[in-house]
Short mmCIF file of C-alpha atoms in Angstrom, two decimals:
data_model
loop_
_atom_site.label_atom_id
_atom_site.label_comp_id
_atom_site.label_asym_id
_atom_site.label_seq_id
_atom_site.Cartn_x
_atom_site.Cartn_y
_atom_site.Cartn_z
CA MET A 1492 88.22 113.61 111.85
CA ALA A 1493 84.86 112.74 110.09
CA GLU A 1494 85.27 109.46 111.90
CA GLU A 1495 86.13 110.89 115.27
CA LEU A 1496 83.11 113.12 114.77
CA LYS A 1497 80.60 110.18 113.87
CA ALA A 1498 81.90 108.28 116.92
CA LYS A 1499 81.38 111.31 119.55
CA GLN A 1500 77.60 111.77 118.03
CA LEU A 1501 76.95 107.67 118.49
CA ILE A 1502 78.26 107.91 122.10
CA SER A 1503 75.98 111.01 122.88
CA LYS A 1504 72.88 109.25 121.56
CA ILE A 1505 74.02 105.94 123.33
CA ASN A 1506 74.19 108.00 126.64
CA GLU A 1507 70.92 109.89 125.84
CA PHE A 1508 69.08 106.47 125.12
CA THR A 1509 70.29 104.58 128.03
CA GLU A 1510 69.94 107.42 130.53
CA ASN A 1511 66.10 107.93 129.25
CA ASN A 1512 65.78 104.16 129.26
CA ASN A 1513 64.82 104.25 125.61
CA ILE A 1514 65.84 100.60 124.65
CA ASP A 1515 63.87 100.26 121.53
CA MET A 1516 65.44 103.70 120.28
CA LEU A 1517 69.01 102.39 121.36
CA CYS A 1518 68.59 99.16 119.53
CA THR A 1519 67.36 100.68 116.32
CA LEU A 1520 70.54 103.00 116.64
CA LEU A 1521 72.94 100.17 117.40
CA ASP A 1522 71.45 97.76 114.35
CA GLN A 1523 72.82 100.41 112.14
CA GLN A 1524 76.38 100.42 113.21
CA ARG A 1525 79.19 98.00 112.32
CA THR A 1526 80.48 95.70 114.99
CA SER A 1527 84.38 97.36 114.94
CA ARG A 1528 82.63 100.87 115.46
CA LEU A 1529 80.43 99.59 118.40
CA ALA A 1530 83.67 97.83 119.70
CA GLU A 1531 85.65 101.30 119.82
CA VAL A 1532 82.90 103.17 121.13
CA MET A 1533 82.25 100.72 123.83
CA GLU A 1534 85.68 101.19 125.06
CA LEU A 1535 84.84 104.84 125.82
CA LEU A 1536 81.59 104.08 127.69
CA GLU A 1537 81.11 102.82 131.20
CA GLY A 1538 80.41 99.26 131.75
CA ASP A 1539 76.73 99.15 132.90
CA ARG A 1540 75.97 100.84 129.60
CA ASN A 1541 78.03 98.30 127.57
CA ALA A 1542 76.13 95.40 129.04
CA VAL A 1543 72.83 97.48 127.72
CA ILE A 1544 74.45 97.47 124.33
CA LEU A 1545 75.25 93.87 124.46
CA GLY A 1546 71.81 92.95 125.51
CA CYS A 1547 70.19 95.02 122.30
CA LEU A 1548 72.34 93.25 119.49
CA PRO A 1549 71.73 89.72 118.21
CA LYS A 1550 73.70 86.82 119.47
CA GLU A 1551 76.09 86.48 116.47
CA GLU A 1552 76.93 90.34 116.47
CA ALA A 1553 76.95 90.66 120.07
CA SER A 1554 79.53 87.68 120.27
CA GLU A 1555 81.65 89.51 117.65
CA VAL A 1556 81.61 92.93 119.46
CA PHE A 1557 82.43 91.46 122.62
CA GLU A 1558 85.37 89.73 120.97
CA LYS A 1559 86.72 92.86 119.34
CA LEU A 1560 86.86 94.70 122.71
CA ASP A 1561 90.00 95.11 124.76
CA GLU A 1562 90.76 92.96 127.88
CA ALA A 1563 89.99 96.02 130.05
CA THR A 1564 86.59 96.74 128.92
CA ARG A 1565 85.80 92.90 128.88
CA ALA A 1566 87.27 92.59 132.49
CA GLU A 1567 84.38 95.25 133.58
CA LEU A 1568 81.89 93.08 131.77
CA TYR A 1569 82.58 89.76 133.27
CA GLU A 1570 81.52 91.48 136.74
CA LEU A 1571 78.25 92.58 135.10
CA LEU A 1572 77.07 89.66 132.95
CA ASN A 1573 75.86 86.25 134.64
CA VAL A 1574 76.91 83.01 133.55
CA ARG A 1575 73.89 82.56 131.13
CA GLN A 1576 74.85 85.45 129.09
CA LEU A 1577 78.63 84.73 128.98
CA LYS A 1578 78.00 81.27 127.87
CA THR A 1579 75.69 82.80 125.29
CA LEU A 1580 78.60 85.28 123.95
CA ILE A 1581 81.14 82.48 124.37
CA TYR A 1582 79.19 79.86 122.31
CA GLU A 1583 78.84 82.13 119.31
CA LEU A 1584 82.61 82.41 118.93
CA ASP A 1585 85.22 80.37 117.13
CA PRO A 1586 87.24 78.25 119.01
CA ASP A 1587 90.20 79.88 119.17
CA ASP A 1588 88.45 83.23 120.05
CA ALA A 1589 86.47 81.34 122.78
CA ALA A 1590 89.74 79.80 124.42
CA ASP A 1591 91.49 83.42 124.38
CA ILE A 1592 88.69 84.80 126.19
CA LEU A 1593 88.09 81.95 128.78
CA SER A 1594 91.72 82.05 129.52
CA GLU A 1595 91.04 85.80 130.83
CA LEU A 1596 88.67 84.54 133.58
CA PRO A 1597 89.74 82.79 136.80
CA PRO A 1598 90.11 79.22 136.45
CA SER A 1599 86.95 78.27 138.38
CA ALA A 1600 84.74 80.43 136.17
CA SER A 1601 86.33 79.11 132.72
CA GLU A 1602 85.95 75.50 133.90
CA HIS A 1603 82.11 76.24 134.86
CA LEU A 1604 81.45 77.71 131.55
CA LEU A 1605 83.12 74.97 129.60
CA ARG A 1606 81.12 72.20 131.56
CA THR A 1607 77.92 74.01 130.17
CA MET A 1608 79.14 73.16 126.51
CA LYS A 1609 79.05 70.42 124.21
CA PRO A 1610 81.56 67.87 125.13
CA ASP A 1611 83.15 68.02 121.89
CA GLU A 1612 83.33 71.81 121.58
CA SER A 1613 84.44 71.99 125.24
CA GLU A 1614 87.24 69.49 124.52
CA THR A 1615 88.54 71.56 121.19
CA ILE A 1616 88.68 74.48 123.66
CA LYS A 1617 90.37 73.08 126.11
CA ASN A 1618 93.07 71.68 123.85
CA LEU A 1619 93.80 75.42 122.79
CA MET A 1620 94.01 76.67 126.33
CA GLN A 1621 96.84 74.15 127.14
CA TYR A 1622 99.14 76.09 124.90
CA SER A 1623 100.96 79.36 125.84
CA ASP A 1624 99.05 82.23 124.57
CA ASP A 1625 102.20 83.64 122.56
CA SER A 1626 102.70 80.47 121.00
CA ALA A 1627 101.47 79.05 117.89
CA GLY A 1628 99.34 76.38 119.37
CA GLY A 1629 97.90 79.37 121.17
CA ILE A 1630 96.75 81.51 118.26
CA MET A 1631 95.57 78.81 115.59
CA ASP A 1632 92.36 78.17 114.42
CA PRO A 1633 91.45 74.27 114.79
CA LEU A 1634 89.05 74.34 111.68
CA PHE A 1635 90.86 73.28 108.72
CA LEU A 1636 90.08 71.33 105.66
CA SER A 1637 92.25 68.14 105.16
CA VAL A 1638 91.63 65.15 102.75
CA PRO A 1639 93.64 61.77 103.00
CA LYS A 1640 96.31 60.36 100.97
CA GLY A 1641 94.85 58.78 97.76
CA SER A 1642 91.96 61.10 97.32
CA THR A 1643 90.94 62.56 94.03
CA ALA A 1644 90.80 66.22 93.15
CA HIS A 1645 86.90 65.46 92.77
CA GLU A 1646 86.29 64.11 96.03
CA ALA A 1647 88.30 67.02 97.43
CA ILE A 1648 86.29 69.50 95.97
CA GLU A 1649 83.28 67.65 97.01
CA LEU A 1650 84.47 67.91 100.56
CA LEU A 1651 84.81 71.62 99.98
CA LYS A 1652 81.12 72.26 98.92
CA ILE A 1653 79.62 70.51 101.89
CA GLN A 1654 81.49 72.53 104.70
CA GLU A 1655 79.00 74.19 106.79
CA SER A 1656 81.62 76.53 108.16
CA ASP A 1657 81.69 80.23 107.61
CA GLU A 1658 85.45 80.06 107.40
CA ASP A 1659 87.58 81.13 104.30
CA PHE A 1660 89.69 78.07 103.20
CA TYR A 1661 92.61 78.97 101.11
CA ALA A 1662 93.92 75.61 100.78
CA VAL A 1663 93.49 72.16 101.33
CA TYR A 1664 95.79 69.81 103.32
CA VAL A 1665 96.74 66.43 102.53
CA VAL A 1666 97.38 64.14 105.52
CA ASP A 1667 98.19 60.19 105.90
CA ILE A 1668 95.87 57.67 107.62
CA GLU A 1669 97.38 58.94 111.01
CA GLY A 1670 96.94 62.47 110.28
CA VAL A 1671 100.56 63.24 109.63
CA TYR A 1672 100.91 66.73 107.47
CA LEU A 1673 102.01 65.81 103.88
CA GLY A 1674 101.50 69.21 102.17
CA ASP A 1675 98.83 71.69 100.89
CA VAL A 1676 97.17 71.83 97.64
CA ARG A 1677 95.77 75.84 96.67
CA ILE A 1678 92.10 75.86 95.93
CA ARG A 1679 93.18 77.19 92.20
CA ASN A 1680 95.03 74.26 91.53
CA LEU A 1681 92.42 71.92 92.80
CA LEU A 1682 89.70 73.45 90.78
CA SER A 1683 91.61 73.35 87.63
CA ALA A 1684 92.79 69.83 88.12
CA GLU A 1685 91.32 66.70 86.36
CA PRO A 1686 88.65 65.20 88.77
CA GLU A 1687 90.44 62.10 88.78
CA GLN A 1688 93.86 63.22 89.44
CA LYS A 1689 95.44 62.23 92.72
CA ILE A 1690 95.47 64.81 95.32
CA GLU A 1691 99.13 64.22 96.08
CA GLU A 1692 100.07 64.95 92.85
CA LEU A 1693 98.81 68.61 93.30
CA ILE A 1694 100.78 68.82 96.72
CA GLU A 1695 102.61 72.47 96.48
CA GLU A 1696 106.54 71.99 96.45
CA ASN A 1697 108.22 73.57 99.65
CA SER A 1698 105.11 73.42 101.49
CA LEU A 1699 105.49 75.14 104.68
CA SER A 1700 104.12 74.24 108.24
CA VAL A 1701 105.09 75.37 111.89
CA SER A 1702 105.13 73.53 115.25
CA VAL A 1703 102.57 74.42 117.97
CA PHE A 1704 105.59 75.44 119.95
CA PHE A 1705 106.73 78.38 117.77
CA ASP A 1706 106.83 81.61 119.47
CA GLN A 1707 104.28 84.07 117.87
CA GLU A 1708 106.99 86.70 116.87
CA GLU A 1709 108.39 83.76 114.76
CA ILE A 1710 105.22 83.02 113.16
CA LYS A 1711 104.99 86.44 112.41
CA ASN A 1712 108.16 86.51 110.64
CA ILE A 1713 107.55 83.31 108.51
CA PHE A 1714 104.43 85.13 107.19
CA SER A 1715 106.29 88.07 106.06
CA LYS A 1716 109.06 86.52 104.40
CA ASN A 1717 106.94 84.07 102.62
CA ASP A 1718 103.91 86.47 101.64
CA LEU A 1719 101.62 83.74 103.50
CA ILE A 1720 97.83 83.80 103.81
CA ALA A 1721 97.61 80.87 105.88
CA VAL A 1722 99.81 78.47 107.32
CA PRO A 1723 99.15 74.68 108.94
CA VAL A 1724 100.12 73.77 112.33
CA VAL A 1725 101.45 70.68 113.61
CA ASP A 1726 102.19 68.97 116.77
CA GLY A 1727 105.60 67.01 117.89
CA ASN A 1728 104.45 64.15 115.82
CA ASN A 1729 103.69 66.30 112.74
CA VAL A 1730 100.36 65.67 112.88
CA LEU A 1731 98.04 68.26 111.50
CA VAL A 1732 96.10 70.14 114.41
CA GLY A 1733 95.16 73.57 113.08
CA ARG A 1734 96.01 76.73 110.85
CA ILE A 1735 97.03 80.08 111.40
CA THR A 1736 95.74 82.91 109.19
CA ALA A 1737 97.00 86.38 107.93
CA ASP A 1738 94.28 88.26 109.98
CA ARG A 1739 95.36 86.48 113.28
CA VAL A 1740 98.96 87.44 112.33
CA LEU A 1741 98.23 91.21 112.01
CA GLU A 1742 96.76 91.16 115.34
CA VAL A 1743 99.97 89.42 116.90
CA ALA A 1744 101.99 91.93 115.13
CA GLU A 1745 100.32 94.85 116.69
CA GLU A 1746 100.55 93.08 120.10
CA GLU A 1747 104.31 92.58 119.81
CA ALA A 1748 104.53 96.21 118.61
CA ALA A 1749 102.63 97.43 121.63
CA GLU A 1750 104.61 95.17 124.18
CA ASP A 1751 107.99 96.39 122.74
CA ILE A 1752 106.99 100.13 123.08
CA TYR A 1753 105.73 99.42 126.45
CA THR A 1754 108.74 97.51 127.54
CA ILE A 1755 111.07 100.27 126.09
CA ALA A 1756 108.94 102.95 128.12
CA GLY A 1757 109.99 100.89 131.22
CA THR A 1758 106.25 99.83 131.80
CA ASP A 1759 104.04 96.69 130.86
CA ALA A 1760 101.73 95.48 128.33
CA GLU A 1761 99.38 94.45 131.13
CA GLU A 1762 98.61 98.04 131.87
CA LEU A 1763 96.61 98.28 128.72
CA TYR A 1764 94.41 95.68 130.05
CA ASP A 1765 93.90 96.89 133.53
CA THR A 1766 91.37 99.94 134.53
CA SER A 1767 92.50 100.13 138.12
CA VAL A 1768 95.27 103.21 138.53
CA PHE A 1769 96.69 101.75 141.62
CA ARG A 1770 97.77 98.35 139.39
CA ALA A 1771 98.91 100.67 136.73
CA ALA A 1772 101.04 102.77 139.26
CA ARG A 1773 102.52 99.55 140.52
CA ILE A 1774 103.35 97.99 137.54
CA ARG A 1775 105.33 101.59 136.50
CA MET A 1776 107.04 101.60 140.11
CA THR A 1777 108.50 97.97 139.98
CA TRP A 1778 110.67 99.77 137.02
CA LEU A 1779 110.99 103.33 138.41
CA VAL A 1780 112.28 102.06 141.91
CA PRO A 1781 115.39 100.22 140.50
CA CYS A 1782 116.11 103.48 138.27
CA LEU A 1783 115.89 105.48 141.74
CA ILE A 1784 118.81 103.24 142.99
CA GLY A 1785 120.87 103.56 140.02
CA THR A 1786 120.52 107.13 140.01
CA GLY A 1787 121.67 106.99 143.62
CA VAL A 1788 124.79 105.03 142.38
CA THR A 1789 125.76 107.88 140.51
CA ALA A 1790 124.97 110.26 143.14
CA ILE A 1791 127.37 108.58 145.32
CA VAL A 1792 130.21 108.42 142.84
CA MET A 1793 129.78 112.16 142.42
CA LEU A 1794 129.72 112.88 146.16
CA PHE A 1795 133.23 110.96 146.61
CA PHE A 1796 134.94 113.07 144.09
CA LYS A 1797 133.40 116.19 145.86
CA ASN A 1798 134.58 114.97 149.18
CA SER A 1799 138.05 113.60 148.35
CA HIS A 1800 138.77 115.87 145.08
CA THR A 1801 137.07 119.10 145.22
CA GLU A 1802 138.69 121.16 142.30
CA VAL A 1803 138.35 117.96 140.02
CA TYR A 1804 134.55 117.75 141.04
CA THR A 1805 134.01 121.61 140.86
CA VAL A 1806 135.46 121.61 137.04
CA ALA A 1807 134.03 118.27 135.79
CA ALA A 1808 130.52 118.26 137.50
CA ALA A 1809 129.08 120.61 135.36
CA PHE A 1810 129.67 118.61 132.31
CA ALA A 1811 128.72 115.31 133.74
CA PRO A 1812 124.95 115.59 132.10
CA MET A 1813 126.51 115.80 128.81
CA ILE A 1814 128.50 112.74 129.00
CA ALA A 1815 125.61 110.69 130.34
CA ALA A 1816 123.07 112.10 127.77
CA ILE A 1817 125.45 111.38 124.71
CA SER A 1818 126.35 108.00 125.69
CA GLY A 1819 123.16 106.96 126.78
CA ASN A 1820 121.26 107.93 123.68
CA ALA A 1821 124.20 106.60 121.29
CA GLY A 1822 123.63 103.14 123.36
CA LEU A 1823 119.69 103.48 122.58
CA GLN A 1824 120.37 103.99 118.85
CA THR A 1825 122.46 100.83 118.71
CA SER A 1826 120.04 98.84 120.93
CA ALA A 1827 117.09 99.99 118.73
CA VAL A 1828 118.95 98.90 115.47
CA VAL A 1829 119.65 95.36 117.02
CA ILE A 1830 116.02 94.88 118.69
CA CYS A 1831 114.20 95.81 115.38
CA GLY A 1832 116.61 93.24 113.72
CA LEU A 1833 116.02 90.46 115.91
CA ALA A 1834 112.14 91.51 116.05
CA THR A 1835 111.86 91.19 112.15
CA GLY A 1836 113.92 88.40 112.19
CA HIS A 1837 116.60 89.72 109.54
CA MET A 1838 119.41 87.18 109.04
CA ALA A 1839 122.10 90.06 109.28
CA ALA A 1840 120.81 91.10 112.49
CA LEU A 1841 120.71 87.38 113.81
CA ASN A 1842 124.77 87.35 113.18
CA LEU A 1843 126.28 88.72 116.34
CA GLY A 1844 129.77 88.61 114.24
CA GLN A 1845 128.44 90.56 111.61
CA VAL A 1846 126.33 92.80 113.45
CA PHE A 1847 129.52 93.57 115.86
CA ILE A 1848 131.74 94.50 113.13
CA ARG A 1849 129.21 97.09 111.39
CA GLU A 1850 128.35 98.57 115.01
CA ALA A 1851 131.85 98.81 116.37
CA ARG A 1852 132.96 100.98 112.95
CA ILE A 1853 129.84 103.25 113.33
CA ALA A 1854 130.42 103.45 117.33
CA LEU A 1855 134.14 104.30 116.67
CA LEU A 1856 133.27 107.21 114.41
CA ILE A 1857 130.61 108.52 116.61
CA ALA A 1858 132.70 108.05 119.97
CA LEU A 1859 135.55 109.97 118.15
CA SER A 1860 133.39 112.61 116.56
CA CYS A 1861 131.46 113.26 119.93
CA GLY A 1862 134.84 113.26 121.81
CA VAL A 1863 136.21 116.00 119.48
CA ILE A 1864 133.49 118.14 119.40
CA GLY A 1865 132.77 117.57 123.33
CA GLY A 1866 136.36 118.60 124.13
CA LEU A 1867 135.98 121.55 122.05
CA ILE A 1868 132.37 122.73 123.57
CA TYR A 1869 134.33 122.04 127.16
CA THR A 1870 137.10 124.52 126.00
CA GLY A 1871 135.00 126.97 124.62
CA LEU A 1872 132.52 127.10 127.72
CA SER A 1873 135.41 127.19 130.20
CA ASP A 1874 136.65 130.39 128.40
CA VAL A 1875 133.20 132.02 128.26
CA LEU A 1876 132.78 131.74 132.04
CA GLY A 1877 135.81 132.74 133.11
CA ASN A 1878 136.96 129.34 134.71
CA HIS A 1879 140.37 129.17 132.73
CA THR A 1880 142.26 130.82 135.21
CA PRO A 1881 146.10 130.37 135.67
CA ASP A 1882 146.00 130.39 139.47
CA SER A 1883 143.40 127.67 139.81
CA GLY A 1884 146.00 125.29 140.10
CA LEU A 1885 144.27 122.77 137.28
CA ASN A 1886 145.41 122.58 133.70
CA TYR A 1887 141.98 123.14 131.59
CA MET A 1888 143.76 121.70 128.52
CA MET A 1889 144.37 118.71 130.16
CA VAL A 1890 140.70 118.88 131.38
CA SER A 1891 139.44 119.35 128.06
CA ALA A 1892 141.33 116.30 126.54
CA ALA A 1893 139.94 114.19 129.53
CA PHE A 1894 136.62 115.15 128.77
CA GLY A 1895 137.00 114.18 125.14
CA ILE A 1896 138.60 111.16 125.75
CA ALA A 1897 136.12 110.35 128.39
CA MET A 1898 133.25 111.10 126.25
CA SER A 1899 134.88 108.68 123.31
CA ALA A 1900 135.10 106.08 125.98
CA SER A 1901 131.59 106.44 127.24
CA VAL A 1902 129.99 106.38 123.81
CA MET A 1903 131.97 103.01 123.10
CA VAL A 1904 130.85 101.47 126.11
CA SER A 1905 127.26 102.29 125.86
CA THR A 1906 127.17 101.20 122.39
CA THR A 1907 128.54 97.96 122.89
CA LEU A 1908 126.23 97.53 125.80
CA GLY A 1909 123.55 98.43 123.38
CA LEU A 1910 124.99 95.63 121.00
CA PHE A 1911 125.24 92.85 123.18
CA LEU A 1912 122.44 93.00 125.77
CA PRO A 1913 119.64 92.14 123.17
CA PHE A 1914 121.45 89.21 122.17
CA LEU A 1915 122.26 87.90 125.68
CA PHE A 1916 118.62 88.80 126.71
CA LYS A 1917 117.41 86.71 123.90
CA LYS A 1918 119.70 84.06 124.62
CA ILE A 1919 118.53 83.55 128.39
CA GLY A 1920 114.58 84.01 127.28
CA ILE A 1921 114.37 87.65 127.99
CA ASP A 1922 112.53 90.19 125.92
CA PRO A 1923 115.31 92.23 124.13
CA ALA A 1924 113.40 95.26 124.34
CA ILE A 1925 114.25 95.48 127.97
CA SER A 1926 117.70 96.62 126.89
CA SER A 1927 116.48 99.79 125.76
CA GLY A 1928 114.41 100.36 128.90
CA PRO A 1929 115.10 102.68 132.05
CA LEU A 1930 117.18 100.03 133.98
CA VAL A 1931 119.80 99.77 131.13
CA THR A 1932 119.62 103.52 130.33
CA THR A 1933 120.19 104.29 134.19
CA ALA A 1934 123.20 102.05 134.20
CA ASN A 1935 124.46 103.89 131.22
CA ASP A 1936 124.43 106.94 132.76
CA SER A 1937 126.31 105.53 136.04
CA ILE A 1938 129.03 103.91 134.04
CA SER A 1939 129.55 107.05 131.85
CA VAL A 1940 129.61 109.59 134.41
CA SER A 1941 132.22 107.13 136.34
CA ILE A 1942 134.22 106.85 133.45
CA TYR A 1943 134.39 110.77 132.94
CA LEU A 1944 135.38 111.55 136.60
CA PHE A 1945 137.78 108.97 136.82
CA THR A 1946 139.61 109.77 133.51
CA THR A 1947 139.70 113.43 134.60
CA LEU A 1948 141.31 112.53 137.86
CA ALA A 1949 143.69 110.27 135.85
CA PHE A 1950 144.81 113.12 133.45
CA LEU A 1951 145.09 115.54 136.49
CA GLY A 1952 147.74 113.53 138.61
#
């Protein structure tokens, strides 16, 4: 609460100083703030004021704040800053951060900015930009410390001493004459070794490395399972090309969680980075329109029964929402468990057969329980509402039995879809979280209502 109050006070002062064109006071105020706080505040301000704020800060701090901003705020600043200002901001960034920001710009603009940089720096950034944003190559840091095989511990320590980079190094990577990764040596072991001891003798057993083509979610799971601080990245020939650190993996975990939540909600993470309400509405409508069509299918099924089996429709229609809701929620529970297991990389979740045996038993218990309880609720409500009349021509006990069986069948179908669809989507390269989205839940509703009405009709002859 105190932090929120401080942020509001800071925003108020920034607005006051910018409105009065009191730049000196603004610069003095900003000089007392952390870069993370400034980034949070700038995301709540208008673009022109953010441009003024960046102009007040020293180059290194301005670049750090610029990198911490969300994509939507940076997109506003791209339209306000000129090429020289953008170049200054990007020039102070690490190559991996610079590559991320340049990839947000139109190709012509990023190419122009790259041409204004030193050849070796622009080449490094270009190499990073060739990889997919969500791959190990796209999130790696090309700055690392490596020594050739045959070096001594003393030589490795001397190399560490002369590093000009302000990066934190947790290990020294050992490579052969062609740059092929051989293993890593922890700094602690390096400092405690004999000066003339060969570096390859200090290599950690079972040293891990990852390919540039690994998905970032897979990288996150590797860090989690092995308690890593950093991991080396190699290309297709096992040549060392970079490293990924834990702070970058934390960012990845946050991105992946946000993407999954947006996907489950039936929208897209792209909405986070776009200030246009029209584009945000378009993104959501691409998911909602198919849902409208899906619910139309449910309506067609119910209208069919209303026109051809009026008595069955009259009795059964009131309880169709209960069937759809319970079966849909049961399916979502199963898919949530499977999706979580796939996202965290737990081996139990990766084994379809093992998961199926467990979830099938759970689904059967839930289906039977819901079927019995649902049938009793139906019977009780029919009695209370006075629908249980002998001259109606319908056997309400049969309808109650049909409701219970339909409830059980619908729950089993929904949980089966919730189990298999995440595996299927992962197999064909689609985000498994979609299986919990509106499209699948709408399909579950249509299927469960159809099962219910046809089962009721079958029981009533």
